[in-house]
Coordinates of C-alpha atoms and ligand atoms in Angstrom, one line a residue:
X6 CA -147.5 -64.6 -40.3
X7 CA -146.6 -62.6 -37.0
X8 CA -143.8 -64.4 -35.0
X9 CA -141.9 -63.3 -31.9
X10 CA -138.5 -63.9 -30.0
X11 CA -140.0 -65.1 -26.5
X12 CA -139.2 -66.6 -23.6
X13 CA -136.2 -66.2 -20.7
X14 CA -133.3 -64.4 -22.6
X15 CA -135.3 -64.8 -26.2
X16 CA -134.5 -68.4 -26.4
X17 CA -138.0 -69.3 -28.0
X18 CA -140.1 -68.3 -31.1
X19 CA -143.7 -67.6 -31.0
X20 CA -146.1 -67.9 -33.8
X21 CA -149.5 -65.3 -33.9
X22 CA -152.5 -67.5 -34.0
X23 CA -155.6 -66.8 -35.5
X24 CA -157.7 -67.1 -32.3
X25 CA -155.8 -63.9 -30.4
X26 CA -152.8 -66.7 -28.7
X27 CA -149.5 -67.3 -29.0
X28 CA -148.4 -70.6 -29.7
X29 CA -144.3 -71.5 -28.8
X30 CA -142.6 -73.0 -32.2
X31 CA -139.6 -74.0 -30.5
X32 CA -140.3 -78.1 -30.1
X33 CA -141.2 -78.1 -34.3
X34 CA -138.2 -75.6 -34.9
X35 CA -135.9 -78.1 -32.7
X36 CA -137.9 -81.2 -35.0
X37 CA -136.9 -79.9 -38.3
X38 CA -133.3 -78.0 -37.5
X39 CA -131.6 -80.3 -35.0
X40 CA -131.3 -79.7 -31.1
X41 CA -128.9 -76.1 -31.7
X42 CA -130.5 -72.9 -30.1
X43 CA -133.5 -71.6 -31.4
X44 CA -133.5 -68.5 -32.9
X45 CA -135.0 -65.9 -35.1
X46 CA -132.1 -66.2 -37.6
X47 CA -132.1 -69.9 -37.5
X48 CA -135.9 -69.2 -38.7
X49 CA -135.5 -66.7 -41.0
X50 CA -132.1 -68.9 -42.7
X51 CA -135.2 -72.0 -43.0
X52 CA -138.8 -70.4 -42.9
X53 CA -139.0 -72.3 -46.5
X54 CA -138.9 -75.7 -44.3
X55 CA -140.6 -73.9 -41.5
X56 CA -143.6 -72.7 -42.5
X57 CA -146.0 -75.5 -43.0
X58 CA -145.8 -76.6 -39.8
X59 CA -146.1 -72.9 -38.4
X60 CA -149.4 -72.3 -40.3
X61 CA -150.3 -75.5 -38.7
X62 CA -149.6 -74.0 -35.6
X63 CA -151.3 -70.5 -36.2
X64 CA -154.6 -72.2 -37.6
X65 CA -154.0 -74.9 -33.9
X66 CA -154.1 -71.9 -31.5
X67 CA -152.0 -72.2 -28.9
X68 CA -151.6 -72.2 -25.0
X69 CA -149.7 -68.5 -24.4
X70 CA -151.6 -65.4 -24.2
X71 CA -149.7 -61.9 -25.6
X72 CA -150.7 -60.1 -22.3
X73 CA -148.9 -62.4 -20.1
X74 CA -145.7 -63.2 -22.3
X75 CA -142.2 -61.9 -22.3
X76 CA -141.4 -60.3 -25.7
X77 CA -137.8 -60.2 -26.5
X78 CA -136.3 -57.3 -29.7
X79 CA -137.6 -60.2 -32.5
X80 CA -133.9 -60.2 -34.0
X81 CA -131.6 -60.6 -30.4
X82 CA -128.4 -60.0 -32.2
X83 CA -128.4 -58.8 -36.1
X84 CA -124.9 -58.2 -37.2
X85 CA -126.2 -54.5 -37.4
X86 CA -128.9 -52.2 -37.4
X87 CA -129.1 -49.4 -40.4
X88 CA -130.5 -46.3 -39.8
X89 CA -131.8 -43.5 -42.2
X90 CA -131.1 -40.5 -40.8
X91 CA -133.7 -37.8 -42.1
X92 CA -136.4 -39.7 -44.4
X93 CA -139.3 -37.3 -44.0
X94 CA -139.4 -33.8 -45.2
X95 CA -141.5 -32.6 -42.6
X96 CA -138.9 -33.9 -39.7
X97 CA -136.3 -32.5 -41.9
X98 CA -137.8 -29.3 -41.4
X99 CA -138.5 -29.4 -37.7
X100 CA -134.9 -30.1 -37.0
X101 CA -133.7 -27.3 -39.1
X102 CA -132.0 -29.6 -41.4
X103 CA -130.6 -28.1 -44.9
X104 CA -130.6 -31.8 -46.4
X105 CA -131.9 -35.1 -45.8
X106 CA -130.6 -39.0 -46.8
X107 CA -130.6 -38.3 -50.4
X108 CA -127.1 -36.2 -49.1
X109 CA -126.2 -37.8 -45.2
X110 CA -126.8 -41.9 -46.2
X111 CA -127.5 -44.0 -43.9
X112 CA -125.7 -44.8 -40.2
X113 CA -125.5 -47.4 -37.9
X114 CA -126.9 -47.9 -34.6
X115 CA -125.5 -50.8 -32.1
X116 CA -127.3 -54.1 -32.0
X117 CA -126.4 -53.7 -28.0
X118 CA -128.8 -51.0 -27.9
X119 CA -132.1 -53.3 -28.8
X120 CA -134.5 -53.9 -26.0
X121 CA -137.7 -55.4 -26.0
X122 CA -141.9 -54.4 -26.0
X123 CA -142.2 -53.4 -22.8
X124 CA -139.1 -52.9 -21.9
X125 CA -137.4 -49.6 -20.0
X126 CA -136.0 -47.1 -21.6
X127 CA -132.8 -45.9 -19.4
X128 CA -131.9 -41.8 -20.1
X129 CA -127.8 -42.4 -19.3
X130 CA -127.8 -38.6 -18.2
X131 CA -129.8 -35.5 -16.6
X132 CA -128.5 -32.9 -18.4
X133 CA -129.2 -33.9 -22.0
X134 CA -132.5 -33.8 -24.2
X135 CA -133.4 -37.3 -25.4
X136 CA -136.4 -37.7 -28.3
X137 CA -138.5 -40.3 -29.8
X138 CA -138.1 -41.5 -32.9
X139 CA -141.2 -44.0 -34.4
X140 CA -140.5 -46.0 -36.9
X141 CA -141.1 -49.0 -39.6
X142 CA -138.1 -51.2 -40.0
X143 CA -137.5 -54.5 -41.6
X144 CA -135.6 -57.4 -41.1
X145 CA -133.6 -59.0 -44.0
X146 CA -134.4 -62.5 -45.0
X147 CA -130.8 -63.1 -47.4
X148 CA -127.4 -62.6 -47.6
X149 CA -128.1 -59.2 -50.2
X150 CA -125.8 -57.3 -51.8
X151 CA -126.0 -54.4 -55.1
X152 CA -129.6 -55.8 -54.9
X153 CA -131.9 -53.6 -57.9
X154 CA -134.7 -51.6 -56.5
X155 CA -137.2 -53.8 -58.5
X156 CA -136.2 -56.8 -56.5
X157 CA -135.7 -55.2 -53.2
X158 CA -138.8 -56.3 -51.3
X159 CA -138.3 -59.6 -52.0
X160 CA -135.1 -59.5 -49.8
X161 CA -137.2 -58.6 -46.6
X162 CA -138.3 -61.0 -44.4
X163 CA -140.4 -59.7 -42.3
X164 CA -141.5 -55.9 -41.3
X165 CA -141.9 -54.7 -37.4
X166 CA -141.9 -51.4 -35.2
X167 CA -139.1 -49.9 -34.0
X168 CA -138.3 -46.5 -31.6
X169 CA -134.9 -44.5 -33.0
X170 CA -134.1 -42.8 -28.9
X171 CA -131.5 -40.0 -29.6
X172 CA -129.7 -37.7 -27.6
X173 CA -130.1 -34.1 -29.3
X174 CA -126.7 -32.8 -29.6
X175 CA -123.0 -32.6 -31.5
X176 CA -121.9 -35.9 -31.1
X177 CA -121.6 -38.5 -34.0
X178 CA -125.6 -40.0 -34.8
X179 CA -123.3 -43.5 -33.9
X180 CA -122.8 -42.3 -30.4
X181 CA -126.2 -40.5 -29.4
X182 CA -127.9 -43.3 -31.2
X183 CA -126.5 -46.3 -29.5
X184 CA -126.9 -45.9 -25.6
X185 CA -127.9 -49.6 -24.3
X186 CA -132.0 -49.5 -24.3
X187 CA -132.3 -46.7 -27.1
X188 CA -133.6 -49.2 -30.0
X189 CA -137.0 -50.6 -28.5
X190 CA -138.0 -53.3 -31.2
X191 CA -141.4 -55.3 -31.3
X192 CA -143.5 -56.8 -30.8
X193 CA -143.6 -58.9 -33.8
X194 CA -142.0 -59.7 -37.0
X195 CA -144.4 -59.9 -39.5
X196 CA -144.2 -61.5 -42.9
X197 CA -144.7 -58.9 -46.2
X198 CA -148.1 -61.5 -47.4
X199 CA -149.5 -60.3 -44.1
X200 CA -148.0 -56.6 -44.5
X201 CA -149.5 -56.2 -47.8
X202 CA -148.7 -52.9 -49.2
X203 CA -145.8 -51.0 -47.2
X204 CA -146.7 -47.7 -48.3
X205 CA -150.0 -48.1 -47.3
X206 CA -148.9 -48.3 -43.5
X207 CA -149.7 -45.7 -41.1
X208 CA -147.6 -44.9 -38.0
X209 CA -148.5 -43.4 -35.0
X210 CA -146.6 -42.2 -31.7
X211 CA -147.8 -41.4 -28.0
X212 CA -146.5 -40.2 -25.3
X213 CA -148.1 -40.2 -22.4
X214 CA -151.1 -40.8 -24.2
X215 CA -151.1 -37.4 -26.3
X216 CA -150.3 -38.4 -30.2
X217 CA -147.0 -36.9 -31.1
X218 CA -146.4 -38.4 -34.5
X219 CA -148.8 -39.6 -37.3
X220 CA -147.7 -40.3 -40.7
X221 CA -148.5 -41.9 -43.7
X222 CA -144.8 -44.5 -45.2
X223 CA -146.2 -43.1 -48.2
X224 CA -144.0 -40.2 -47.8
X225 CA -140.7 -41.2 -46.7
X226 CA -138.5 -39.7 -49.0
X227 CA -136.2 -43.1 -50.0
X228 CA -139.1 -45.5 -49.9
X229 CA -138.8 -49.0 -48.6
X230 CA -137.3 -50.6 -52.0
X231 CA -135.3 -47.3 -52.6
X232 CA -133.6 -47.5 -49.2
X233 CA -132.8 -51.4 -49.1
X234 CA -131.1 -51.1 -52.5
X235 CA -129.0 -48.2 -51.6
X236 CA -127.8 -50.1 -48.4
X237 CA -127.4 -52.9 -49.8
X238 CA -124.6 -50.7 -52.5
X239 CA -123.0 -49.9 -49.7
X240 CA -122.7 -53.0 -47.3
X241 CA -123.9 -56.9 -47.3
X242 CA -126.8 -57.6 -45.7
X243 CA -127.4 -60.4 -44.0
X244 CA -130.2 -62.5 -42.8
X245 CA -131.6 -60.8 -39.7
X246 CA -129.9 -57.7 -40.4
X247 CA -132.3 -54.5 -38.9
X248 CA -133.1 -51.7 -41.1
X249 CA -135.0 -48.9 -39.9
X250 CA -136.4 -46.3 -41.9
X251 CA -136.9 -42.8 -40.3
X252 CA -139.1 -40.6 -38.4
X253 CA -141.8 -38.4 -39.4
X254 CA -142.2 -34.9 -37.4
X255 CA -143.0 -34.5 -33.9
X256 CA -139.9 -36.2 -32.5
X257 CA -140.0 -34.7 -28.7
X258 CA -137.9 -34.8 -25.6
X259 CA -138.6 -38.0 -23.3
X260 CA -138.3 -37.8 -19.4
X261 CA -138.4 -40.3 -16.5
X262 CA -141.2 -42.5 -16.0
X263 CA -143.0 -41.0 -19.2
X264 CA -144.8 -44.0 -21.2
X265 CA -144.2 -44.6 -25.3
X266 CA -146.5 -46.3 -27.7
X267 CA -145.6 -46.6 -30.8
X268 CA -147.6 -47.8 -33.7
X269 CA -147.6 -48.9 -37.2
X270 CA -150.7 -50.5 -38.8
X271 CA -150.7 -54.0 -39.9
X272 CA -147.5 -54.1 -37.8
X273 CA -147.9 -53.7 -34.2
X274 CA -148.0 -51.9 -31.3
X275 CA -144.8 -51.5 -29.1
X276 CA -144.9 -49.8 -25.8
X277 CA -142.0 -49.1 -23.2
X278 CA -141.3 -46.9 -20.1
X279 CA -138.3 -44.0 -19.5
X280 CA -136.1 -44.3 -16.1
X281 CA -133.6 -42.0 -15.8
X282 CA -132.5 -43.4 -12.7
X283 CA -128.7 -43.5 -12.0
X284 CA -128.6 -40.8 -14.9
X285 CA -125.3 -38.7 -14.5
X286 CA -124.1 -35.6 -15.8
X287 CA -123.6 -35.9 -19.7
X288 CA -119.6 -37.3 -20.7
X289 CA -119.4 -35.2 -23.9
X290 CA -120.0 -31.6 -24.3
X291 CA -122.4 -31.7 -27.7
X292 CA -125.4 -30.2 -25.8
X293 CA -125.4 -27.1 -27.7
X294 CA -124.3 -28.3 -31.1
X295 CA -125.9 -30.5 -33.5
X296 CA -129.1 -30.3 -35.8
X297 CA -131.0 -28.7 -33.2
X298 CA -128.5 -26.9 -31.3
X299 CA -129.0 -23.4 -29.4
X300 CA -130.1 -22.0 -32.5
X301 CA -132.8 -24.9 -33.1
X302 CA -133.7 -24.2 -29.6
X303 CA -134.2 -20.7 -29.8
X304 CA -136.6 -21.1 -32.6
X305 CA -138.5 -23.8 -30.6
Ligands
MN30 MN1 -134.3 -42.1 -36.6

């Protein structure tokens, strides 16, 4: 099943039909919960009530069309988004980094920072070199915590498409990570019976139209179950929580009014614009530190 956090400010939930539409689940969410606020979290905490009546829905077709709707980040506010930092030996390489997750673990990036499919991108300042990052991330279906690796999966709810921006530099990964608008997320949430196999999955990353980033999740370094259980050693997870799970090579610098697709079979395709308008000169002097500081540069 594909569903989606629509309408003004995300306050409804759209279900992927089989004939192409999109049909709103908010009046049978409100009929089996109560009249409280819709939400993805509300669906995630009762898809085991929910889901008859949204594969009634999906098999109805219904009256919205993807083209014309407004997508909102499928999650609006997780109580936190987990990053791994490098899970791909090849982007470990191409930043000039000596180790990867199996020695940095994971970071966080603010839930402020989410934005939606076809959303804007907004560079903060015009002095700095900001990248893409594609990814796959998950979002947690259960309150999880020491979960074993063989059980892992069964703690996701649903898989989905997510773009890592980053500012290139010294300062802390929590910081260059986090700028409002640098965590595009969409446009669906799609549940693992529909994902099938996740290392199977294939991502892919324009911009502008020329392919920067292709990759098989067959090589991330801490796989899917791997990652989740390791996270889960560290901090409770809880339903809705984000976790995204790296970057391939090809990460690049992003400018104003450039255009980012970003792909991952069986998952979706997520697309958003750069503005650096109003950018200002950068706050922090990192610009020449970092993984891929002067000397990264100079090798570029
Ligand atoms: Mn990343």
């Amino acid at each position: 099943m594909r569903l989606a956090t629509i309408g003004e400010g995300g306050s409804r939930v759209g279900v992927a039909c089989s004939d192409g539409s999109i049909a709103d689940a908010s009046g049978a969410i409100h009929d089996l919960l109560g009249p409280d606020k819709v939400d993805m979290r509300a669906v995630i905490v009762h898809f085991g009530e929910l889901e008859p009546t949204f594969c009634e829905l999906a098999a109805a077709g219904g009256r919205l069309s993807p083209e014309e709707i407004n997508f909102s980040p499928p999650v609006l506010d997780p109580s936190k988004i987990v990053a791994a930092p490098v899970n791909y030996r090849d982007h470990m390489e191409e930043m000039y980094q000596a180790s990867h997750i199996d020695s940095l673990g994971v970071f966080l990036k603010a839930p402020s920072s989410l934005v939606a499919h076809k959303g804007v991108v907004k560079l903060p300042y015009h002095d700095r070199r900001f990248d893409q990052e594609c990814e796959l991330c998950l979002v947690i279906a259960k309150v999880t915590r020491n979960v074993p690796v063989a059980e892992a999966l069964d703690c996701v709810f649903g898989y989905s498409v997510l773009l890592d921006i980053t500012m290139r530099g010294g300062e802390d990964r929590s910081t260059r990570k986090s700028f409002d608008t640098f965590t595009p997320m969409g446009p669906w949430l799609v549940t693992p019976d529909e994902v099938g196999q996740v290392d199977e999955l294939e991502l892919r990353c324009w911009v502008n139209g020329e392919l920067r980033q292709e990759a098989s999740i067959a090589d991330l370094i801490w796989a899917v179950p791997e990652l989740i259980s390791y996270v889960s050693s560290v901090m409770t997870l809880f339903p809705g929580d984000v976790i995204t799970t790296g970057t391939p090579k090809g990460v690049g610098p992003i400018d104003d009014s450039d255009r980012i697709v970003a792909e991952v079979s069986r998952v979706g395709s997520l697309a958003v614009t750069v503005s650096a308008k109003g950018a200002t000169k950068s706050a922090t002097r990192g610009a020449s530190t970092g993984a891929l500081g002067a000397e990264g540069e100079k090798k570029r």
